[in-house]
PDB file of C-alpha atoms in Angstrom:
ATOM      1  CA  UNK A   2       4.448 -47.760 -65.619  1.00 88.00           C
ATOM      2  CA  UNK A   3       4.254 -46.977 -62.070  1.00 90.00           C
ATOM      3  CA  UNK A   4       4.619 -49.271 -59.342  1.00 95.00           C
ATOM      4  CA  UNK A   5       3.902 -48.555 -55.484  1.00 96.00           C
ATOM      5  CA  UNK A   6       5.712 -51.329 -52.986  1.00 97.00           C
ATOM      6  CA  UNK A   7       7.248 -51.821 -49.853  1.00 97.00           C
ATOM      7  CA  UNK A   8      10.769 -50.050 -50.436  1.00 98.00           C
ATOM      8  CA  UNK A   9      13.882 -52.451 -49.975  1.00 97.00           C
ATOM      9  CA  UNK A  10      17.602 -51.083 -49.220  1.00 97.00           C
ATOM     10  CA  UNK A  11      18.112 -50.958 -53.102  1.00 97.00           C
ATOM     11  CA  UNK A  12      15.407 -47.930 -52.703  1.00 98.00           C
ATOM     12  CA  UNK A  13      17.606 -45.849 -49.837  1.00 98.00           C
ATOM     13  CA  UNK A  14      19.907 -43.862 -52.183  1.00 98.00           C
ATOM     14  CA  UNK A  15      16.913 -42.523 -54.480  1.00 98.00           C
ATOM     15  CA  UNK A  16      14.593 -41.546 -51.578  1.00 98.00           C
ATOM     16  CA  UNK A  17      17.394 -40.114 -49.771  1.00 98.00           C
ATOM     17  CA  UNK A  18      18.187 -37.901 -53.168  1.00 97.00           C
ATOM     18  CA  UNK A  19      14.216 -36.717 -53.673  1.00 97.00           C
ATOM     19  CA  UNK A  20      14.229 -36.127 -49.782  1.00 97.00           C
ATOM     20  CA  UNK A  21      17.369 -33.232 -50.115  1.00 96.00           C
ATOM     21  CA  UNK A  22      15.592 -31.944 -53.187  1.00 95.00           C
ATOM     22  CA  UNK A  23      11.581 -31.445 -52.049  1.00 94.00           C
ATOM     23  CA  UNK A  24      11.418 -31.796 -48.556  1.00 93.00           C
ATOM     24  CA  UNK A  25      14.720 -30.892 -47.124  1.00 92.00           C
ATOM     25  CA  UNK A  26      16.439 -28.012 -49.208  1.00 88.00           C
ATOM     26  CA  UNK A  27      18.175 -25.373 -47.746  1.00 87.00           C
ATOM     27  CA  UNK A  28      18.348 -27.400 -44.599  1.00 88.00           C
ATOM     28  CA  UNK A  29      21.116 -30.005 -43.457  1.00 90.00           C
ATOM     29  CA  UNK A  30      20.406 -33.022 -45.163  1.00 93.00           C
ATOM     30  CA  UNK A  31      19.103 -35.394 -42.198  1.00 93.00           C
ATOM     31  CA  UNK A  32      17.302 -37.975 -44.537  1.00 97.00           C
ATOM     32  CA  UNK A  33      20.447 -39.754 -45.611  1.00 97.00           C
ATOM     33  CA  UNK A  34      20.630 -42.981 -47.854  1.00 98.00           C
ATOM     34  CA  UNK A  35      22.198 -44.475 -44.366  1.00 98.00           C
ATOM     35  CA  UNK A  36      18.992 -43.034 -42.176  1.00 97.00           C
ATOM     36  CA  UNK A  37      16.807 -43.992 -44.902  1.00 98.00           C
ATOM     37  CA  UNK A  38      18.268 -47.675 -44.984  1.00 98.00           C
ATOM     38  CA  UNK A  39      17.780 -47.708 -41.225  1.00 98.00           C
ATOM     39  CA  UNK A  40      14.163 -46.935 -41.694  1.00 98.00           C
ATOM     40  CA  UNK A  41      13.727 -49.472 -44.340  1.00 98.00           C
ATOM     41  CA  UNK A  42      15.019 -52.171 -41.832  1.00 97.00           C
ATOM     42  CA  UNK A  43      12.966 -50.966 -38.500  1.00 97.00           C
ATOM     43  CA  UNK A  44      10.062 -53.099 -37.993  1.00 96.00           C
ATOM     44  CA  UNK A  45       8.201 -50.192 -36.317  1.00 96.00           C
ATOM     45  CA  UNK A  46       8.482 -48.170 -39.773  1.00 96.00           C
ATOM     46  CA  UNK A  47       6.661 -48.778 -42.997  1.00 95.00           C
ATOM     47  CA  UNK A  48       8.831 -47.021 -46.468  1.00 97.00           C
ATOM     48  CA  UNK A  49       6.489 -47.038 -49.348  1.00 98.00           C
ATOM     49  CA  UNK A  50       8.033 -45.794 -52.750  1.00 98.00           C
ATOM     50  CA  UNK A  51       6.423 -44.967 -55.907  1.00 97.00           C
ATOM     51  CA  UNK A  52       8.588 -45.708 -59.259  1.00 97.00           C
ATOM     52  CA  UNK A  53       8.459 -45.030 -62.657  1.00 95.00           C
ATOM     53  CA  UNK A  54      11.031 -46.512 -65.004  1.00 93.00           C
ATOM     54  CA  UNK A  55      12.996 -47.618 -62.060  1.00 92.00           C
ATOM     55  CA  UNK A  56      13.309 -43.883 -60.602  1.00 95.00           C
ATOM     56  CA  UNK A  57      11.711 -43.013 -57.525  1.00 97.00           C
ATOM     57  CA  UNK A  58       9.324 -39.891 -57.846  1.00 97.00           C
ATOM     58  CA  UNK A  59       7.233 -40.512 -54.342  1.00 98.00           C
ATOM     59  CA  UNK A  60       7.965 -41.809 -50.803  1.00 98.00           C
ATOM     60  CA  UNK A  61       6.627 -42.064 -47.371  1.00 98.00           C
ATOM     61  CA  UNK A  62       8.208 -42.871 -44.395  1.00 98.00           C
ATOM     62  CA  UNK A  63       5.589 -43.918 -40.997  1.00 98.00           C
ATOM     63  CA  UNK A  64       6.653 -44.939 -37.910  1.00 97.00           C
ATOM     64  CA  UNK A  65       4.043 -47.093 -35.577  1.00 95.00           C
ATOM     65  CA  UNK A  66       4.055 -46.303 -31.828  1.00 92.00           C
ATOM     66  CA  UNK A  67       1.120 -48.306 -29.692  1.00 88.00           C
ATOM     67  CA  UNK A  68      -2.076 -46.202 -31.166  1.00 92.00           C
ATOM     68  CA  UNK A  69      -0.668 -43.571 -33.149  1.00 95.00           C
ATOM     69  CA  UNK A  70       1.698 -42.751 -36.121  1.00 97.00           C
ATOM     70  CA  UNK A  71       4.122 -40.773 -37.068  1.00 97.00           C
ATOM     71  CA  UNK A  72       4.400 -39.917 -40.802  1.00 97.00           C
ATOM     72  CA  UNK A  73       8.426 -38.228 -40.677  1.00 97.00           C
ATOM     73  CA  UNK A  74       8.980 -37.998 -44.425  1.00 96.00           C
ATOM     74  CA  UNK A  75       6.824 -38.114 -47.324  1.00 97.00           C
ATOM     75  CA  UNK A  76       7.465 -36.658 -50.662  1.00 97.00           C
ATOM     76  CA  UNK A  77       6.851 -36.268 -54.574  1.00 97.00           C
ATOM     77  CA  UNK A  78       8.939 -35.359 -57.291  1.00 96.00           C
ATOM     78  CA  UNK A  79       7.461 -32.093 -58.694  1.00 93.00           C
ATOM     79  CA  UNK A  80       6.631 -32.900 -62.180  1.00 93.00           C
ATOM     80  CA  UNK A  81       4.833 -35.984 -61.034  1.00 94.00           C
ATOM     81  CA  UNK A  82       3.038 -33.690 -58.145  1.00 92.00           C
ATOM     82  CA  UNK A  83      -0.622 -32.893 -58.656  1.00 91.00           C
ATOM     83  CA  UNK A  84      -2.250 -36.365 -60.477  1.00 93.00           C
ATOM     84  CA  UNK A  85      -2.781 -38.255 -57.194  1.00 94.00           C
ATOM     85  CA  UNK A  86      -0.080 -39.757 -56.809  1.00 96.00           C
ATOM     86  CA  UNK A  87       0.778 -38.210 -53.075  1.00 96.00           C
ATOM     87  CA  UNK A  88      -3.208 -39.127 -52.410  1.00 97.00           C
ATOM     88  CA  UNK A  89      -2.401 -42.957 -53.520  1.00 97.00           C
ATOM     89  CA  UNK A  90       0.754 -42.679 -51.263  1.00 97.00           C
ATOM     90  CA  UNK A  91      -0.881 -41.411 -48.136  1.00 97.00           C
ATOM     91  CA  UNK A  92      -4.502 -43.442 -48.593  1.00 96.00           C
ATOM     92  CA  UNK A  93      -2.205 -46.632 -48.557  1.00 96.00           C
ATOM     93  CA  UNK A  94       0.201 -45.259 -45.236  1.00 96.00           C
ATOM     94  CA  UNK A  95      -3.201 -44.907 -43.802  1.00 96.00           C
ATOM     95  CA  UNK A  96      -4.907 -48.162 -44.522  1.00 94.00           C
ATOM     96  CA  UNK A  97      -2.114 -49.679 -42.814  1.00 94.00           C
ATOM     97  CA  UNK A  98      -2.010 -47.910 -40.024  1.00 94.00           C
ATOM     98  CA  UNK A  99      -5.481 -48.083 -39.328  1.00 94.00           C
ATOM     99  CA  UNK A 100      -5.115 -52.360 -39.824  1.00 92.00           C
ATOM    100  CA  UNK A 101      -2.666 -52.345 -36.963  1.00 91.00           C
ATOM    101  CA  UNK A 102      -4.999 -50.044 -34.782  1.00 92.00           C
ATOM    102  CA  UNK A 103      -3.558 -47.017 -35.076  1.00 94.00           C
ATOM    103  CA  UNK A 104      -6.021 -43.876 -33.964  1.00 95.00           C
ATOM    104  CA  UNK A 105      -3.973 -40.784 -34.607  1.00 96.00           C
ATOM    105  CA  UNK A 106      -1.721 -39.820 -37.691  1.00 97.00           C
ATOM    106  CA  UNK A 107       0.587 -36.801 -36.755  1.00 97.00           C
ATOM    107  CA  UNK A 108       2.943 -35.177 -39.429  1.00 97.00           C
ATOM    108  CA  UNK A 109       4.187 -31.739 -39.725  1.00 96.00           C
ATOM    109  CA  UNK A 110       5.428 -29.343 -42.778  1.00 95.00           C
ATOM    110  CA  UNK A 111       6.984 -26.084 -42.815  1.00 93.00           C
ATOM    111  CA  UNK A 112       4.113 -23.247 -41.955  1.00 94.00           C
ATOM    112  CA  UNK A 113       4.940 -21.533 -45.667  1.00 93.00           C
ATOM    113  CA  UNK A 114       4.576 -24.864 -47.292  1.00 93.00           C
ATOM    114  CA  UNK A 115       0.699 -23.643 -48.783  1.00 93.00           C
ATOM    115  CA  UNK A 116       0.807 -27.041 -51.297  1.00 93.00           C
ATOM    116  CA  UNK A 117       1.332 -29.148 -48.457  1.00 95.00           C
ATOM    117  CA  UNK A 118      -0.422 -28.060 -45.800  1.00 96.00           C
ATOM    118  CA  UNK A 119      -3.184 -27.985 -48.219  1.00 96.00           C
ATOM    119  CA  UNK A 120      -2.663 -31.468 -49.104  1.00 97.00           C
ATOM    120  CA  UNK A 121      -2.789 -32.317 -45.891  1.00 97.00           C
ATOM    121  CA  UNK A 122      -6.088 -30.211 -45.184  1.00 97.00           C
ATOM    122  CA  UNK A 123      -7.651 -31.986 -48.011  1.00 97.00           C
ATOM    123  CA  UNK A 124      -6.475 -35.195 -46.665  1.00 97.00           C
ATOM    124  CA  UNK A 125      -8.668 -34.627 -43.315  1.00 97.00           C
ATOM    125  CA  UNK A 126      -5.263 -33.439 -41.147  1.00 97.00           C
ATOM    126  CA  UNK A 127      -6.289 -30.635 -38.602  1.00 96.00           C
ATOM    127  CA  UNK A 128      -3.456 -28.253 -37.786  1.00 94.00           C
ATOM    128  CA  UNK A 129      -2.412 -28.330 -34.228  1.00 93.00           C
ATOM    129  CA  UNK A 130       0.290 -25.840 -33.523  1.00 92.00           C
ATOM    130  CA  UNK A 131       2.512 -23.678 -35.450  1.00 89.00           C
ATOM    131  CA  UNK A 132       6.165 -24.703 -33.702  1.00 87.00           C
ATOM    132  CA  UNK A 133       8.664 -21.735 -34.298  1.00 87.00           C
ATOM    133  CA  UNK A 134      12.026 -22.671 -35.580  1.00 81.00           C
ATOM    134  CA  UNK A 135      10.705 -26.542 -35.863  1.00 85.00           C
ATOM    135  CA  UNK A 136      13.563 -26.767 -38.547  1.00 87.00           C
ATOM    136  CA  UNK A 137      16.911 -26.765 -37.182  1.00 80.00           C
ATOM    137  CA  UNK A 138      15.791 -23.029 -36.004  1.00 82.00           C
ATOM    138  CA  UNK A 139      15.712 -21.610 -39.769  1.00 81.00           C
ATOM    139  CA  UNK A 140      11.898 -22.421 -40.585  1.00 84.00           C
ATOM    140  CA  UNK A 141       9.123 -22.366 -38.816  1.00 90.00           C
ATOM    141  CA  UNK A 142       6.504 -25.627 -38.600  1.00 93.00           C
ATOM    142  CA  UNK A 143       3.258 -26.716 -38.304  1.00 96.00           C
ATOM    143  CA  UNK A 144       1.669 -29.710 -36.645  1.00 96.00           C
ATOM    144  CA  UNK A 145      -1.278 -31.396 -37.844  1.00 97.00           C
ATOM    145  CA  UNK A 146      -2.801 -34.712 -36.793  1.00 97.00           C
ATOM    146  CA  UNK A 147      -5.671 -36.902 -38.448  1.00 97.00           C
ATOM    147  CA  UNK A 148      -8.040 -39.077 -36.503  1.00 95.00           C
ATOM    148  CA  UNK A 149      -8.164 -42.517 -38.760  1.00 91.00           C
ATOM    149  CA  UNK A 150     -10.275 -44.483 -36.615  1.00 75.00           C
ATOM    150  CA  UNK A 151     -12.232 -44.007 -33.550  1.00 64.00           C
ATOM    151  CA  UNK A 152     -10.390 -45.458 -29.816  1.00 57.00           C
ATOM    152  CA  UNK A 153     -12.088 -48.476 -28.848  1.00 54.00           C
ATOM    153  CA  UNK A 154     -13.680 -47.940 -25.082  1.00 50.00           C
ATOM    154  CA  UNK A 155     -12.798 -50.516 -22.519  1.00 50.00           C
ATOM    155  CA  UNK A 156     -16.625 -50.637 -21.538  1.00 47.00           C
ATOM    156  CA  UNK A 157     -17.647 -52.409 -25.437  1.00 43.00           C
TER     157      UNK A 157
END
């Protein structure tokens, strides 16, 4: 059965491990179960995780600045990719954001990552910029942003 929540410190060592395997491979690992646990405890970040049978096959990882958001890591296992799981993962990052005002999401993928920037596309993110070497200098990235609510004017 699969259960979405708020991930806890008991969470950090299997995020960390899908992390290294679909987001960061052949790249130094950066997303740590140490980094991860430091996420988990920031107040400014939300961790979601996504569980089936106690193992974690989906994550995302969004910090909260004043009116926008940074989504830095978000992931799903590969044979659990494709049945809306990622969709349930990001509508839910979202939701939150946009209940503590946030405007803008940002995120960014690697520019030959077709599955993901496609996801994102589908999603309503608009590619920005293409960022050469964005990846420790051996892969190239992409910026995209979503608008998830509209500023409020001072003049309302």
């Amino acid at each position: 059965m699969l259960k979405m929540r708020l991930a806890t410190v008991h969470d950090a060592q299997g995020i960390a491990e899908l992390s290294r395997k679909a987001v960061e491979h052949g790249l130094p690992w950066g997303w740590t179960p140490t980094r991860v646990t430091t996420a988990i405890a920031d107040p400014s970040t939300n961790v979601i995780v996504a569980k089936i049978s106690g193992a974690v096959i989906g994550f995302g990882v969004m910090e909260y600045e004043d009116d926008s958001a940074h989504l830095l890591l978000f992931a799903v296992d590969a044979p659990d990719r494709r049945k809306g799981l990622g969709s349930k993962l990001l509508a839910w990052l979202e939701e939150v954001a946009s209940a503590a005002g946030i405007t803008k999401v940002r995120v960014e993928a690697r520019a030959d990552n077709a599955a993901a920037l496609a996801f994102y596309g589908k999603h309503g993110y608009i590619q920005q910029t293409e960022v050469l070497g964005m990846y420790h200098g051996a892969e190239d990235g992409v910026r995209l942003s979503k608008q998830i609510r509209r500023e409020h004017s001072d003049n309302s």
